[in-house]
Coordinates of C-alpha atoms and ligand atoms in Angstrom, one line a residue:
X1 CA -169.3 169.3 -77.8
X2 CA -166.1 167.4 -78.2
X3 CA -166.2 163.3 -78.2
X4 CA -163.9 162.4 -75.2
X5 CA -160.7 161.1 -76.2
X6 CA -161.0 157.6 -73.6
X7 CA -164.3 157.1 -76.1
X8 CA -162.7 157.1 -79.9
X9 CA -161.5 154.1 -82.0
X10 CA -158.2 155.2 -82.2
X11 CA -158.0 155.0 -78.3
X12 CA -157.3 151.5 -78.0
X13 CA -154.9 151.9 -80.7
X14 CA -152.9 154.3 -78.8
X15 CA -152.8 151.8 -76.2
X16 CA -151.9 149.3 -78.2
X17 CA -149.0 151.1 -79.9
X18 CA -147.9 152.4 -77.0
X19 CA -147.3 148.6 -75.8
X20 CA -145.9 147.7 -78.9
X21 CA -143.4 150.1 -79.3
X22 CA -144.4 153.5 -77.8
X23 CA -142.9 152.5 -74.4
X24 CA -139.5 151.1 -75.5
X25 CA -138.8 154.1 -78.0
X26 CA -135.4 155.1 -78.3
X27 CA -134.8 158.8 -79.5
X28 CA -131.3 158.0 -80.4
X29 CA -132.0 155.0 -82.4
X30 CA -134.9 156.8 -84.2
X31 CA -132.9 159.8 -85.1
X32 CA -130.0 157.4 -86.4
X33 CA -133.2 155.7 -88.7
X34 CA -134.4 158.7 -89.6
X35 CA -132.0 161.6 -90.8
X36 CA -134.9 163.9 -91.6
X37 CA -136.6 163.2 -87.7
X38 CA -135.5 166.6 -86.6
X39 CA -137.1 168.3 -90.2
X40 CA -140.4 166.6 -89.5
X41 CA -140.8 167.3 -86.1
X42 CA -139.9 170.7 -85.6
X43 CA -142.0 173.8 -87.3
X44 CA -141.6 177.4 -88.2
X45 CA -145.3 178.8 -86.7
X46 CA -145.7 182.5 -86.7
X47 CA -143.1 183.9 -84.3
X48 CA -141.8 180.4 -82.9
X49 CA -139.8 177.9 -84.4
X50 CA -140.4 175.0 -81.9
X51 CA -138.2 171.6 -82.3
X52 CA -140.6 168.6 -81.0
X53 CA -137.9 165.7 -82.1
X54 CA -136.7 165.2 -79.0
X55 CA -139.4 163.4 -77.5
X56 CA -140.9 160.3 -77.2
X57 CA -142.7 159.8 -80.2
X58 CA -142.8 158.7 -83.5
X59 CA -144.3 159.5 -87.0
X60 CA -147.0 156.3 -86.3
X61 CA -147.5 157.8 -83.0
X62 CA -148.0 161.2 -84.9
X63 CA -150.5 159.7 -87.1
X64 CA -152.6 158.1 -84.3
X65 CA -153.0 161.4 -82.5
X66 CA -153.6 163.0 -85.4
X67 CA -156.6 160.5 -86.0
X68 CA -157.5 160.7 -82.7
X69 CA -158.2 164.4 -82.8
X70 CA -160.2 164.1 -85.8
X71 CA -162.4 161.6 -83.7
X72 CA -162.4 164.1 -81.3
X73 CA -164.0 166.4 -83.1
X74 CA -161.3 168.8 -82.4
X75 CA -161.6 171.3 -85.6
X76 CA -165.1 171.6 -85.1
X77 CA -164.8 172.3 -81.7
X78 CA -162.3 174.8 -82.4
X79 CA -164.6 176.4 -85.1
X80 CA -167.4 176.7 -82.7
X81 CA -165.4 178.8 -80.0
X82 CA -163.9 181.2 -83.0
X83 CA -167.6 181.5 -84.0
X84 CA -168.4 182.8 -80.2
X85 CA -170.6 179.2 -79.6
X86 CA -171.0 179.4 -75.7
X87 CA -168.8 176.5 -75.3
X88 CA -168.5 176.9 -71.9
X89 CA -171.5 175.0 -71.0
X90 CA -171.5 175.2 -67.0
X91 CA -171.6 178.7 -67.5
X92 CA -173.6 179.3 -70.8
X93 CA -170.9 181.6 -72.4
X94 CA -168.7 182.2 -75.4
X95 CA -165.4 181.8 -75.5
X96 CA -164.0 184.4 -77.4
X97 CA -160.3 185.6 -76.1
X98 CA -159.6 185.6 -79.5
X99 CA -161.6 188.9 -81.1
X100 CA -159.8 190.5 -78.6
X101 CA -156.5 190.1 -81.1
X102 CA -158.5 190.9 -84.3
X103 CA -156.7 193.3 -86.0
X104 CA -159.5 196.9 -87.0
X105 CA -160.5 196.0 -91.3
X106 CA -159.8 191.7 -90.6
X107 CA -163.2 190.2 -92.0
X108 CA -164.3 187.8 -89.5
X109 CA -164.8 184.0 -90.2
X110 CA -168.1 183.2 -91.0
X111 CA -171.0 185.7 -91.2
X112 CA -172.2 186.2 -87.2
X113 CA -174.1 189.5 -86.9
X114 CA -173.5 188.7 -83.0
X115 CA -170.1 188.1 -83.0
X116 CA -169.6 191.2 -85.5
X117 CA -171.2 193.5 -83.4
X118 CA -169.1 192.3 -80.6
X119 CA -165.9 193.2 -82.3
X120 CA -167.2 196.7 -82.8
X121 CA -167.6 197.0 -79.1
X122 CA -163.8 195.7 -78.8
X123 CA -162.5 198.0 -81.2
X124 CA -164.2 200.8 -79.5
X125 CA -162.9 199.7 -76.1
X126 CA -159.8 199.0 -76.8
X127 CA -159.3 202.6 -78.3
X128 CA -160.6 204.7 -75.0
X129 CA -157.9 202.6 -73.3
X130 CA -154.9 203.2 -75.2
X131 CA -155.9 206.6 -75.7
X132 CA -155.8 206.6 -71.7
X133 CA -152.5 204.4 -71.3
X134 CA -151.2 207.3 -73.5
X135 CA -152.7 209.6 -71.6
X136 CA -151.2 207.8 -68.8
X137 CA -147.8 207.3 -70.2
X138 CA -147.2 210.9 -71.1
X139 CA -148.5 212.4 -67.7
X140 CA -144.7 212.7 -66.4
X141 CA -146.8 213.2 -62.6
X142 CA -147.5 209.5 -62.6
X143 CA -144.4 207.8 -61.7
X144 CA -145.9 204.5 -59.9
X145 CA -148.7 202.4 -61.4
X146 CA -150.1 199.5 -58.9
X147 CA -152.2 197.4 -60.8
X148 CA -154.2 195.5 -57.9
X149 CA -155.4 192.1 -58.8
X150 CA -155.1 188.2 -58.5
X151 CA -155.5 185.5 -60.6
X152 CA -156.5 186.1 -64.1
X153 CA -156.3 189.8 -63.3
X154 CA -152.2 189.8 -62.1
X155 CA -150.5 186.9 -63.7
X156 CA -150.8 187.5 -67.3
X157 CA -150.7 191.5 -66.8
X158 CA -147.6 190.9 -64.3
X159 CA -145.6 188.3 -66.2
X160 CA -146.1 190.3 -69.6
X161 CA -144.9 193.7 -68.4
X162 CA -141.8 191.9 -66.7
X163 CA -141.4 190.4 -70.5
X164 CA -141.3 193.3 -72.2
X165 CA -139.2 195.3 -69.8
X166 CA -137.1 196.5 -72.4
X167 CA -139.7 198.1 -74.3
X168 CA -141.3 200.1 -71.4
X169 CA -141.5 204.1 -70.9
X170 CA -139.1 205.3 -68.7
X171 CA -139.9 207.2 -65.6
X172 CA -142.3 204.5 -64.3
X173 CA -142.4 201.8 -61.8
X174 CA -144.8 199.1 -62.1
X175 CA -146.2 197.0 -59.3
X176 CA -148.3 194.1 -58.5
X177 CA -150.3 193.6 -55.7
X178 CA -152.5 189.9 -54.9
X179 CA -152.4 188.4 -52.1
X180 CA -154.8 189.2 -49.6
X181 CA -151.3 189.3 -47.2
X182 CA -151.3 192.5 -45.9
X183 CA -147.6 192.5 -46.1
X184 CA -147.3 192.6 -49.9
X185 CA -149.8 196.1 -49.7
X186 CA -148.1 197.5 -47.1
X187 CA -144.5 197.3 -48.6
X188 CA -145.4 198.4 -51.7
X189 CA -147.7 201.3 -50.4
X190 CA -144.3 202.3 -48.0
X191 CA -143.0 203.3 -51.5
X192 CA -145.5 205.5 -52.6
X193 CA -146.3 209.2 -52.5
X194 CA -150.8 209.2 -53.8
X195 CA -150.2 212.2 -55.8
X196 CA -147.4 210.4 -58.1
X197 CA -149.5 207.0 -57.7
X198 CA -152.1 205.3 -60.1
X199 CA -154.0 202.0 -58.7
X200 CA -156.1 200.0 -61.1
X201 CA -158.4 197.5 -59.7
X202 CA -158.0 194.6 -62.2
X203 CA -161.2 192.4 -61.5
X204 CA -163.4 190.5 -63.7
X205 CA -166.2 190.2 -61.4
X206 CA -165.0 193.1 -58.8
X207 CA -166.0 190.4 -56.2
X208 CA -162.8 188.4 -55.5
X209 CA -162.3 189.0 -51.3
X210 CA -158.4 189.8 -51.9
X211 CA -158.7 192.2 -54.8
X212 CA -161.6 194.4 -53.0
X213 CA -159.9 193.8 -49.4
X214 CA -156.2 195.1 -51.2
X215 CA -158.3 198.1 -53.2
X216 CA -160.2 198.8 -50.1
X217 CA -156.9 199.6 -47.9
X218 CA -155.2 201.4 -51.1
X219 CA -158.3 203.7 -51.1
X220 CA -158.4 204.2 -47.4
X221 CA -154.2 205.1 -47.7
X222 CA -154.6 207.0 -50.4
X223 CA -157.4 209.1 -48.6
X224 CA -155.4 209.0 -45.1
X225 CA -151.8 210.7 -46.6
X226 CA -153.8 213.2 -48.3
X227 CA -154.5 212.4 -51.6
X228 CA -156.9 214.3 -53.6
X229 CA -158.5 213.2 -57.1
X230 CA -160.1 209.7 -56.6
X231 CA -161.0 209.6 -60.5
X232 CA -157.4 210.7 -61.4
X233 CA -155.7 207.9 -59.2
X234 CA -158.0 204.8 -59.3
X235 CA -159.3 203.1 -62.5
X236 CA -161.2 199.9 -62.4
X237 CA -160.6 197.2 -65.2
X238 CA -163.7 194.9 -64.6
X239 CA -167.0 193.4 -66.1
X240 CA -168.5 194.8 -63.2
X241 CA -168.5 198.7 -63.5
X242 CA -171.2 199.2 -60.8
X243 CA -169.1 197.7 -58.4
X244 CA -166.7 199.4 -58.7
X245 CA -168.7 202.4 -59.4
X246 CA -170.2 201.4 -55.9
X247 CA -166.5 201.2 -54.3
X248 CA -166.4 204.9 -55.4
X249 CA -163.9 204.2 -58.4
X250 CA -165.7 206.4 -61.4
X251 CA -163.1 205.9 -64.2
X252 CA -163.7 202.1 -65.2
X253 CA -162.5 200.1 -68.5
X254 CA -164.9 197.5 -69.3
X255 CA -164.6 194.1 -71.1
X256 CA -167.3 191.2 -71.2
X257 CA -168.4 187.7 -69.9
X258 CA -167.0 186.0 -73.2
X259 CA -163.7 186.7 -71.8
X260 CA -161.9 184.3 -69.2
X261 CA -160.1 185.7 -66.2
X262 CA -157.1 183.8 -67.6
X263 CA -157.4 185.0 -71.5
X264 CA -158.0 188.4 -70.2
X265 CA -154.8 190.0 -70.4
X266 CA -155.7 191.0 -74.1
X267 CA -158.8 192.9 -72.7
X268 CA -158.9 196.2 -70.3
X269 CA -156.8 193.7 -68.0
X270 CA -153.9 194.4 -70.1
X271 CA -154.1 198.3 -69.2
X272 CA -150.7 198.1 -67.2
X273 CA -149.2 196.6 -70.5
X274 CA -150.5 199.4 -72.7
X275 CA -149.3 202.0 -70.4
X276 CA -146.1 200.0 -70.4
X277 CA -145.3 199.4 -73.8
X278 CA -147.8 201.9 -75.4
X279 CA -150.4 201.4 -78.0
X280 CA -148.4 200.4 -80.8
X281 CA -146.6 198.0 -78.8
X282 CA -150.0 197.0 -77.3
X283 CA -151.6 196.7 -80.8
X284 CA -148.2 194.7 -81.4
X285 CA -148.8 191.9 -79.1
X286 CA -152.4 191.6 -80.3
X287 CA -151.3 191.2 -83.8
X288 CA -149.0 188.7 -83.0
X289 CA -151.5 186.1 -80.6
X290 CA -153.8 187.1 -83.5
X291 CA -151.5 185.4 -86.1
X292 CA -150.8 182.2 -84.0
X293 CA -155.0 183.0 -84.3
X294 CA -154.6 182.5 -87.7
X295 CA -152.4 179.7 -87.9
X296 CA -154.7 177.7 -85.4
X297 CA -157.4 178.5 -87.7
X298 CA -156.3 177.6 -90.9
X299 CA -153.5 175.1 -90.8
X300 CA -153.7 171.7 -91.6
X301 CA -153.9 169.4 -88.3
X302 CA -150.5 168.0 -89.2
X303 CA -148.9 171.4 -89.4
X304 CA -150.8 172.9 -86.8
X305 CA -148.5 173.9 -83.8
X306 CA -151.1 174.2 -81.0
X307 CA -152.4 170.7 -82.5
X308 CA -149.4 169.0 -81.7
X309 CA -148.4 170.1 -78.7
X310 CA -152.0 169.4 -77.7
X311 CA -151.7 165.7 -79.1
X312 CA -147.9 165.3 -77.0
X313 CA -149.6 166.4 -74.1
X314 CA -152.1 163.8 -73.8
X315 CA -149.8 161.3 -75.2
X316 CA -147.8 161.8 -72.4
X317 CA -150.2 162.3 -69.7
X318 CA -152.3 159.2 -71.0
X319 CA -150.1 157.0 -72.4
X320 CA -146.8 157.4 -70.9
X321 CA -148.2 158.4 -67.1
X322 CA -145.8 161.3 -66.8
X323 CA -147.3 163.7 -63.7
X324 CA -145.9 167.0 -64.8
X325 CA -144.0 169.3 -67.2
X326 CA -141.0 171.2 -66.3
X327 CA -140.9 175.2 -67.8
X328 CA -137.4 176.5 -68.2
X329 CA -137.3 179.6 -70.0
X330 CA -134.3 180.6 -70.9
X331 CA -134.7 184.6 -70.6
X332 CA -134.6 186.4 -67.5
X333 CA -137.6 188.6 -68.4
X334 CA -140.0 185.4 -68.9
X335 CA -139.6 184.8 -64.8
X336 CA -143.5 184.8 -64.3
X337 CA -143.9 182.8 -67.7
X338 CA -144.4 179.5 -65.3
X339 CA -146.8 181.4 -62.9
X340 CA -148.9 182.2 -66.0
X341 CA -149.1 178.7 -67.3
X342 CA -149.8 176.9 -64.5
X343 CA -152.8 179.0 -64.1
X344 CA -153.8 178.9 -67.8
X345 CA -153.2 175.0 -67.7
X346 CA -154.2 174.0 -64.5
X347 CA -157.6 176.2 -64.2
X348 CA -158.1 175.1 -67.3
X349 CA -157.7 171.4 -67.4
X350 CA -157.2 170.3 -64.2
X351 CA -160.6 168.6 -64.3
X352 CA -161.8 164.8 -64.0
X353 CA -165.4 165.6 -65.2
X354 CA -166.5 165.6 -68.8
X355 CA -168.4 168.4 -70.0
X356 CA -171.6 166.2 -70.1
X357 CA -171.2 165.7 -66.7
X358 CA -169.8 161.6 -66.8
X359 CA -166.5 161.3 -64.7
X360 CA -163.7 160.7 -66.8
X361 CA -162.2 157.5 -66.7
X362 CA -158.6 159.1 -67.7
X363 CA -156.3 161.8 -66.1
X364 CA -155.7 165.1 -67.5
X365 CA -153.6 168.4 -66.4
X366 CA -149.6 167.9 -65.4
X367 CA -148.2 170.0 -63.2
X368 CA -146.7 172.8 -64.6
X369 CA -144.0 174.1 -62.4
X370 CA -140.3 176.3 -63.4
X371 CA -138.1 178.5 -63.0
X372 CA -135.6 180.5 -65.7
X373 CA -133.1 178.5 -66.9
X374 CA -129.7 178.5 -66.5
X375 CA -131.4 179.3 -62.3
X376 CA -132.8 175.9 -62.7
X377 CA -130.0 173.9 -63.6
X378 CA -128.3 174.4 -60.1
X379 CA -131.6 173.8 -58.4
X380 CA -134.2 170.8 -59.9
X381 CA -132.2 170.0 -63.1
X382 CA -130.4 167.2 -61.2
X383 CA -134.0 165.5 -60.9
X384 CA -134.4 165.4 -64.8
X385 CA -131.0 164.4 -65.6
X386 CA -131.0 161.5 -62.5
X387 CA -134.2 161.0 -61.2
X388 CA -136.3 158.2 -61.0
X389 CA -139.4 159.9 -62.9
X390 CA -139.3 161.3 -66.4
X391 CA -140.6 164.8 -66.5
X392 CA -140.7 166.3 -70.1
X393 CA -138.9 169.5 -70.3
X394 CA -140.3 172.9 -72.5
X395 CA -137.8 175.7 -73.0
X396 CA -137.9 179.2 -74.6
X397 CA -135.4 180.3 -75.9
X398 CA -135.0 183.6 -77.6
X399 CA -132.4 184.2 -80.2
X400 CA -131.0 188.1 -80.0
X401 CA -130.1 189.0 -76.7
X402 CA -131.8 192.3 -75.6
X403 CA -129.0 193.3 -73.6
X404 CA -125.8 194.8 -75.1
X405 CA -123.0 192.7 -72.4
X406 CA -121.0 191.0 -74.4
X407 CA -120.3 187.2 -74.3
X408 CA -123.9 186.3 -72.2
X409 CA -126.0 185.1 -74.9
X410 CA -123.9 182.6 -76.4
X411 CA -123.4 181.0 -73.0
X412 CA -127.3 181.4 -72.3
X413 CA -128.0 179.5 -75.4
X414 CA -125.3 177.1 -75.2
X415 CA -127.0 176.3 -72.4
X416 CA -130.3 175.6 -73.4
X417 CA -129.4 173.8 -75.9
X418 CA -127.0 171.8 -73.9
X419 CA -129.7 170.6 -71.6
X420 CA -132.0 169.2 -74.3
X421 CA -128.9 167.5 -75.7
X422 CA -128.1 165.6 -72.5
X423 CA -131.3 164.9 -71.4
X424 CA -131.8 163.0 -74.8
X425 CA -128.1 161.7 -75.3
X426 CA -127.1 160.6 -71.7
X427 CA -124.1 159.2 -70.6
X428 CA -122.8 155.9 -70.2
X429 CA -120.8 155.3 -66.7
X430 CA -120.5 151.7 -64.8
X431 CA -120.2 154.3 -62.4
X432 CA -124.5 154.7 -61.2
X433 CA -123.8 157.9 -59.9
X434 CA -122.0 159.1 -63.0
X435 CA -124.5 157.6 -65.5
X436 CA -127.1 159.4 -67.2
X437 CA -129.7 157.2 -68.0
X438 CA -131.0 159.5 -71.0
X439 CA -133.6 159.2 -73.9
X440 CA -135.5 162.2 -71.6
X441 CA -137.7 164.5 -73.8
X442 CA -137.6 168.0 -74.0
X443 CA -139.6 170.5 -76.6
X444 CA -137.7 173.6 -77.7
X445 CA -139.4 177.1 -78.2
X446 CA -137.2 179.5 -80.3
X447 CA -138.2 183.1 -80.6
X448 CA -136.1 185.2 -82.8
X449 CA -136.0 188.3 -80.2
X450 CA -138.6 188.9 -77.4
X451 CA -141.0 191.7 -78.2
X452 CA -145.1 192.2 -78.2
X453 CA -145.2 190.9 -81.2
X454 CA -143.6 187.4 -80.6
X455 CA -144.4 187.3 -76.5
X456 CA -148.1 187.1 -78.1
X457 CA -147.5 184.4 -80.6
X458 CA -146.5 182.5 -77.8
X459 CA -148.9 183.2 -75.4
X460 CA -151.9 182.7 -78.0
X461 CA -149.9 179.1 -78.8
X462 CA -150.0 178.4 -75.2
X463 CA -153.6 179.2 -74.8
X464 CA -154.2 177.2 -77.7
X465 CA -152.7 174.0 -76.8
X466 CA -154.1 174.1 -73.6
X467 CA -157.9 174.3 -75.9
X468 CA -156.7 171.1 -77.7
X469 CA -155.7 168.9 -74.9
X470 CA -159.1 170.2 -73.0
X471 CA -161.3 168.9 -76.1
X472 CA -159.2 165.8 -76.6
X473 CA -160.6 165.4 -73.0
X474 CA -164.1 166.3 -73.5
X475 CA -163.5 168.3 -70.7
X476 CA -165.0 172.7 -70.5
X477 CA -161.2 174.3 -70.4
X478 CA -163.2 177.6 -69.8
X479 CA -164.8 177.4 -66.3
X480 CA -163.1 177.1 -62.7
X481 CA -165.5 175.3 -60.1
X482 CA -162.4 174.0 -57.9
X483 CA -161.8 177.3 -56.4
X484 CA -165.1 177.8 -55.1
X485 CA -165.5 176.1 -51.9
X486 CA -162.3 177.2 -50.4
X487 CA -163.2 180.7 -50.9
X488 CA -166.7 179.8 -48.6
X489 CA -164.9 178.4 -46.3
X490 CA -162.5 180.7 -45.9
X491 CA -165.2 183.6 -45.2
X492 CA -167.0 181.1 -42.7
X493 CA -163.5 180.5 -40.7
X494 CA -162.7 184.5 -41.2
X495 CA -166.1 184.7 -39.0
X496 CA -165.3 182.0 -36.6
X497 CA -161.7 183.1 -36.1
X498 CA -163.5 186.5 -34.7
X499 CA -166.3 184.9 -32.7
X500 CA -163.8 181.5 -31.6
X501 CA -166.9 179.3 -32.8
X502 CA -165.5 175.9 -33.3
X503 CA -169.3 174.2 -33.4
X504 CA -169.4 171.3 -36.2
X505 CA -165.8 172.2 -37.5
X506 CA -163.3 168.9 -38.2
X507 CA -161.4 168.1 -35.2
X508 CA -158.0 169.5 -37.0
X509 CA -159.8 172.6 -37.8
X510 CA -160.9 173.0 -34.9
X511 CA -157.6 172.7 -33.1
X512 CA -156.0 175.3 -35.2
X513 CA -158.5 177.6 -35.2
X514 CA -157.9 177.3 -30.9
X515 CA -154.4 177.9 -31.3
X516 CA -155.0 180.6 -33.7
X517 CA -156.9 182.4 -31.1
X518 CA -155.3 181.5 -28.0
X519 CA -153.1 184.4 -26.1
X520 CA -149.9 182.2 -26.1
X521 CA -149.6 182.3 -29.7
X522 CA -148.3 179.8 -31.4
X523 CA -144.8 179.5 -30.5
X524 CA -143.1 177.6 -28.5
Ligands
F6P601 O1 -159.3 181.9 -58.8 C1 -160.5 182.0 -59.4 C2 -160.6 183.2 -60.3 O2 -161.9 183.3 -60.6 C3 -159.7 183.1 -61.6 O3 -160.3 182.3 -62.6 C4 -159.6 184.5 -61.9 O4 -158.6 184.8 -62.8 C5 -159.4 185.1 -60.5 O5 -160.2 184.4 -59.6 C6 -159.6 186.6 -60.4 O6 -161.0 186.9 -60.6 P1 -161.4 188.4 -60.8 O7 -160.7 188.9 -62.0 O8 -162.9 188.3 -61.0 O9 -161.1 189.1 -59.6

């Protein structure tokens, strides 16, 4: 278990740094003292170059981070989730996202007859489902794949297959069904003809109310326009094949409690990827989160990408107070790339209990929240530039274009960089509405071109930085209490808006059930 961060020696020295000079620091005066700030502070990890120097930090700062997440215990922590420890306490499991990336022939770490055994059931897995996203891919009667799911089970799956547009199969349309809204069902069912359709059920536990509500209603279309074949149109992508077994849904691609909802997508939850991009492009994007594996593993602390994004992170959430981080990535196929992190950061780490149980006496997640950039610089970017809070910005950027229209990219990237260039530079004006106060921090992520490969480097660095700031907080990244009571509640008022029971309900809850139910509606 991981020290808490709040309860280290170099803790107070943070503090005190931060008060000395951490406050007051001036990125243009520090790159004008130092002409090799930029070479320290940015880092060629396996498929992403990211430039760190324009934030608020120093190389003392560096140094007591990097101490503190040796106090931590941060690389032993780390060693104990690649060695499938059940480091998830609340729930007694492994965390082990990571064998899903290990390449067939890659010794593992360590001699773990458990964990070995493990991989051989992941290797054997993964091979009956690309053989069937093959399958899938070359059966030219499929033209619609709906991949039904929420959560864990839709936003990496969703957000990947947008990323990777370019490399898809043509002749097939992919959709993505959550919500429990009716609406977002019903339009995409409009579409669909159940003889050219394929649903998969994406569901860890095959219990979440809007995934077996939405899978419910596709099976009760598919069986009312006719369709013929359940086996052939539904497959289920769960933990839980008797469930879905039990929904009628025979063809079912299994995976294992070691595997989070949100680090799924490398497991039977990335099906509509596979079937996407095929298995070599599949096998692709596993190789490359299983590099940025690698590189987690083995690199120094000081070298160590997800480290020190890790260390920022709390440096800023801790020391500097700032509430949230602002995604801009700068490639129109990376539009759900904010949807995904905020799930992966904020279901991971928005906690304020330790994993011993103590209540922690500092804050942790930001808000993640985004949109693509250059979109967001006629919407929000006026805050960042202006506004009375700092908010750190992260950007992707991607190099090649993968578009042939001439003249685009070098605008898009111009862009980019543009942005971080202001935020940090400013502008002087006596003029307050014309001045830009500047020294605002931004982190830039450079890809070389977006493919599997790279869109897993970055995914696993993601994922991995999320791990670091989670044990400098002594906090279990990998479990998800919060959401529980609103789902009980939810089925409790689902009764009570049939039966109109308002007995020991809040008096607000009770008034909106009433109007809810009432016959005037609740207009007017
Ligand atoms: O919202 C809670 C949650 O459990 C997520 O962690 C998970 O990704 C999502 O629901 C979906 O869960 P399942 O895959 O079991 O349907």
């Amino acid at each position: 278990m991981p020290t808490r961060c709040d309860q280290t020696a170099p803790w107070p020295l943070l503090a005190a740094h931060f008060d000395a000079q951490g406050r007051s620091l001036d990125m243009r005066q520090a790159f004008a003292q130092d002409a090799q700030r930029f070479a320290h502070f940015s880092q060629q990890a396996p498929h992403v170059f990211a430039d760190l120097s324009k934030n608020l930090w120093g190389r003392e700062t560096e140094a007591l981070l990097l101490d503190l997440a040796r106090a931590c215990g941060v690389e032993q922590h780390r060693d104990a989730m690649l060695a499938g420890e059940a480091i998830n306490t609340t729930e007694n499991r492994a965390v082990l996202h990571t064998l899903l990336r290990r390449p067939i022939g890659v010794a593992l770490p360590g001699d773990v007859p458990e964990t070995a055994q493990r991989l051989a059931d992941v290797h054997h897995t993964q091979g009956a489902m690309l053989q069937y996203a093959e399958q899938v891919r070359n059966d030219a009667a499929i033209t619609d794949v709906v991949n039904i799911g929420i959560g864990g089970s839709d936003l990496g799956p969703h957000m990947a297959v947008r990323a990777l547009e370019e490399f898809r199969t043509p002749g097939k349309r992919f959709h993505f069904v959550s919500n429990v809204d009716g609406h977002e069902l019903h339009h995409v069912l409009k579409g669909l003809r159940p003889e050219s359709t394929l649903f998969l059920v994406a569901s860890k536990t095959f219990t979440t109310a809007e995934t077996m509500t939405n899978a419910r209603s596709a099976l009760a279309w598919f069986d009312a326009q006719g369709g013929r074949d359940v086996a052939r149109h539904f497959a289920a992508l769960t933990t839980n094949v008797e469930a879905a077994a039990a929904l009628g849904i025979t063809t079912t691609f299994g995976f294992w409690d070691w595997v989070g909802g949100r680090y799924s997508l490398w497991s039977a939850i990335g099906l509509p990827i596979a079937i996407a991009i095929g298995a070599q492009g599949f096998r692709d994007f596993l190789a490359g989160a299983h590099a940025m594996d690698e590189h987690f593993r083995t690199a120094p602390l000081a070298q160590n990408l997800p480290v020190r994004l890790g260390l920022l992170d709390v440096w800023y959430r801790n020391f500097h107070g700032f509430t949230s981080r602002c995604i801009a990535p700068y490639h129109a196929a990376l539009g759900r790339y904010s949807a995904y992190l905020q799930q992966l950061e904020m279901e991971s780490n928005g906690k304020r209990v330790a994993q011993g149980g103590s209540t922690l006496a500092c804050v942790t997640s930001p808000v993640l929240w985004g949109e693509p950039g250059t979109n967001g610089q006629h919407a929000f970017f006026q805050m960042l530039h202006q506004g009375a809070d700092v908010l750190p910005l992260e950007i992707v950027a991607v190099r090649q274009a993968s578009h042939p229209l001439p003249g685009h990219q070098q605008k898009l990237l111009a862009n980019a960089l543009a942005q971080t260039q202001a935020l940090m530079v400013g502008k002087t004006s006596d003029d307050g509405h014309r001045h830009f106060p500047g020294n605002r921090p931004s982190t830039l992520m450079l890809l070389d071109s977006l493919t599997p490969t790279s869109l897993g480097a970055l995914i696993a660095l993601q994922e991995h930085r999320v791990f670091v700031s989670g044990s400098l907080w002594g906090i279990n990244s990998f479990d998800q209490w919060g959401v529980e009571l609103g789902k009980v509640l939810a089925k409790d008022l689902e009764a009570r808006l049939e039966s109109g029971d308002v007995a020991g309900l809040d008096g607000s809850t009770a008034g909106l059930l009433a109007r809810l139910r009432s016959v005037e509606g609740c207009g007017g």
